[in-house]
Coordinates of C-alpha atoms in Angstrom, one line a residue:
X1 CA -0.1 0.0 -0.2
X2 CA 1.0 3.9 -0.8
X3 CA 1.8 6.5 1.7
X4 CA -1.3 7.9 0.8
X5 CA -3.5 4.9 1.4
X6 CA -2.1 4.3 5.2
X7 CA -2.2 8.4 5.8
X8 CA -5.3 8.2 8.2
X9 CA -4.1 4.9 9.9
X10 CA -0.4 6.4 10.1
X11 CA -1.8 9.8 11.5
X12 CA -2.9 7.4 13.9
X13 CA 0.0 5.7 14.9
X14 CA 2.0 9.6 15.4
X15 CA -0.6 10.5 17.7
X16 CA -0.4 8.2 19.7
X17 CA 3.6 7.7 20.4
X18 CA 3.6 11.8 21.5
X19 CA 7.0 12.0 21.1
X20 CA 9.4 11.0 18.0
X21 CA 12.6 11.6 16.8
X22 CA 13.6 12.9 13.5
X23 CA 16.6 11.5 12.2
X24 CA 19.6 14.0 9.7
X25 CA 22.5 13.9 8.0
X26 CA 25.1 15.9 9.8
X27 CA 28.1 17.6 7.8
X28 CA 30.7 14.4 8.3
X29 CA 28.1 12.5 7.0
X30 CA 27.1 11.1 9.7
X31 CA 23.3 10.4 12.1
X32 CA 22.3 12.9 13.7
X33 CA 18.5 12.4 15.9
X34 CA 16.9 14.5 17.6
X35 CA 13.6 14.4 19.8
X36 CA 10.6 16.7 18.7
X37 CA 7.5 16.5 20.9
X38 CA 6.1 18.9 18.6
X39 CA 5.2 17.2 15.2
X40 CA 1.8 17.5 13.8
X41 CA 0.9 16.1 10.9
X42 CA -1.8 17.3 8.6
X43 CA -3.8 15.3 5.9
X44 CA -2.2 15.3 3.0
X45 CA 1.1 13.8 3.4
X46 CA 2.9 16.8 4.8
X47 CA 3.3 18.0 8.3
X48 CA 5.4 20.5 10.7
X49 CA 7.4 20.7 14.0
X50 CA 8.2 23.7 16.4
X51 CA 11.5 24.3 15.7
X52 CA 12.6 25.5 19.0
X53 CA 15.9 24.0 20.5
X54 CA 16.9 22.1 17.7
X55 CA 20.5 23.9 16.7
X56 CA 22.4 20.6 15.5
X57 CA 19.0 19.8 13.8
X58 CA 18.7 23.0 11.8
X59 CA 22.3 22.9 11.1
X60 CA 22.1 20.0 9.3
X61 CA 18.7 20.7 7.4
X62 CA 19.9 23.4 5.9
X63 CA 22.7 21.5 4.1
X64 CA 20.9 18.5 3.8
X65 CA 16.7 19.1 4.1
X66 CA 16.1 15.0 4.0
X67 CA 14.7 13.3 7.1
X68 CA 13.8 10.3 8.8
X69 CA 10.5 10.6 11.4
X70 CA 10.3 8.1 13.9
X71 CA 7.4 7.4 16.2
X72 CA 6.8 4.3 18.6
X73 CA 4.1 3.8 20.6
X74 CA 5.4 2.8 23.9
X75 CA 2.0 2.6 25.6
X76 CA 2.2 -0.3 28.4
X77 CA -1.1 -1.1 27.1
X78 CA 0.0 -1.8 23.6
X79 CA 3.0 -4.0 24.2
X80 CA 1.6 -6.1 27.7
X81 CA -1.7 -6.2 25.0
X82 CA 1.3 -8.2 22.3
X83 CA 3.2 -9.7 24.8
X84 CA -0.6 -12.2 26.0
X85 CA -1.7 -12.3 22.5
X86 CA 1.8 -12.4 20.1
X87 CA 0.6 -10.2 18.1
X88 CA -0.3 -5.8 18.0
X89 CA -3.4 -5.2 17.9
X90 CA -2.5 -1.9 16.0
X91 CA 0.8 -0.8 14.6
X92 CA 3.5 -0.6 17.0
X93 CA 5.3 2.6 15.3
X94 CA 6.3 3.8 11.9
X95 CA 9.3 6.0 9.4
X96 CA 8.5 8.7 7.3
X97 CA 10.9 9.5 5.2
X98 CA 10.6 13.0 3.7
X99 CA 12.2 16.7 3.5
X100 CA 11.7 19.7 5.5
X101 CA 11.8 23.1 4.2
X102 CA 13.3 26.4 5.8
X103 CA 12.3 27.5 9.0
X104 CA 9.1 30.1 9.3
X105 CA 6.9 31.8 11.4
X106 CA 4.3 29.8 13.1
X107 CA 0.5 30.1 11.7
X108 CA -2.2 31.4 14.6
X109 CA -4.0 27.7 13.7
X110 CA -0.5 26.1 14.8
X111 CA -0.1 27.8 17.7
X112 CA -3.2 27.1 18.9
X113 CA -2.3 22.8 18.6
X114 CA 0.5 23.5 20.2
X115 CA -1.1 24.8 23.4
X116 CA -3.3 22.3 23.5
X117 CA -1.2 19.7 23.3
X118 CA 1.1 21.2 26.0
X119 CA -1.5 22.9 28.4
X120 CA -1.6 20.5 31.6
X121 CA 2.2 20.4 31.7
X122 CA 2.8 24.1 30.5
X123 CA 1.1 25.0 34.2
X124 CA 4.2 23.1 35.9
X125 CA 7.8 25.3 35.9
X126 CA 9.8 22.7 33.7
X127 CA 7.0 22.6 31.1
X128 CA 6.9 26.2 31.3
X129 CA 10.4 25.9 30.7
X130 CA 10.3 23.9 27.7
X131 CA 6.5 24.9 25.9
X132 CA 6.1 28.8 26.5
X133 CA 7.9 29.9 24.5
X134 CA 7.2 28.9 20.6
X135 CA 7.1 30.7 17.5
X136 CA 9.2 29.2 14.9
X137 CA 8.0 25.8 12.2
X138 CA 9.6 24.1 9.7
X139 CA 7.3 22.4 6.9
X140 CA 8.0 18.2 6.2
X141 CA 7.1 16.1 2.7
X142 CA 6.7 13.0 3.5
X143 CA 7.3 10.6 0.5
X144 CA 7.4 7.2 1.5
X145 CA 7.1 5.3 4.7
X146 CA 8.0 2.1 6.8
X147 CA 6.8 0.7 9.7
X148 CA 8.3 -0.4 12.5
X149 CA 7.8 -4.6 13.2
X150 CA 9.4 -7.3 14.9
X151 CA 10.0 -10.5 13.4
X152 CA 7.6 -13.0 14.2
X153 CA 4.8 -10.3 14.9
X154 CA 2.9 -8.8 11.4
X155 CA 2.1 -5.3 11.8
X156 CA -1.4 -4.2 10.9
X157 CA 0.7 -1.3 9.2
X158 CA 1.3 -3.0 5.6
X159 CA 3.5 -1.4 2.5

């Protein structure tokens, strides 16, 4: 199945994952992985994330915009059920491949979405330190995906 055919299921996996990681390539050709807690997917195989606290990632993307976004559902209920039944009831994770655009100011709708996501933790001191100063995003256009899978356990998210 194509990226577009599985897009709704992919969006569900990413939404359940909460935090994601973006892999990029540094100036020496080495891999660099950055945790990103503010990834949002749209309806059309694109997304965006808030480009805050990502100096090394930003440098890498300015030189090479290709990325791999990985999202893994870490809910104990998913993994506990898999251990009991030997299969995943929903896809445990996904890797999305694409390119990232230049930094731009966030729209009012994008700011609303991130504020909704962090509305509870931002009430705490650490949450305010991390999530009070959003202003810039980068768009991501996805071109391919691969389900996260484990040997002998088929994933409900098929290629």
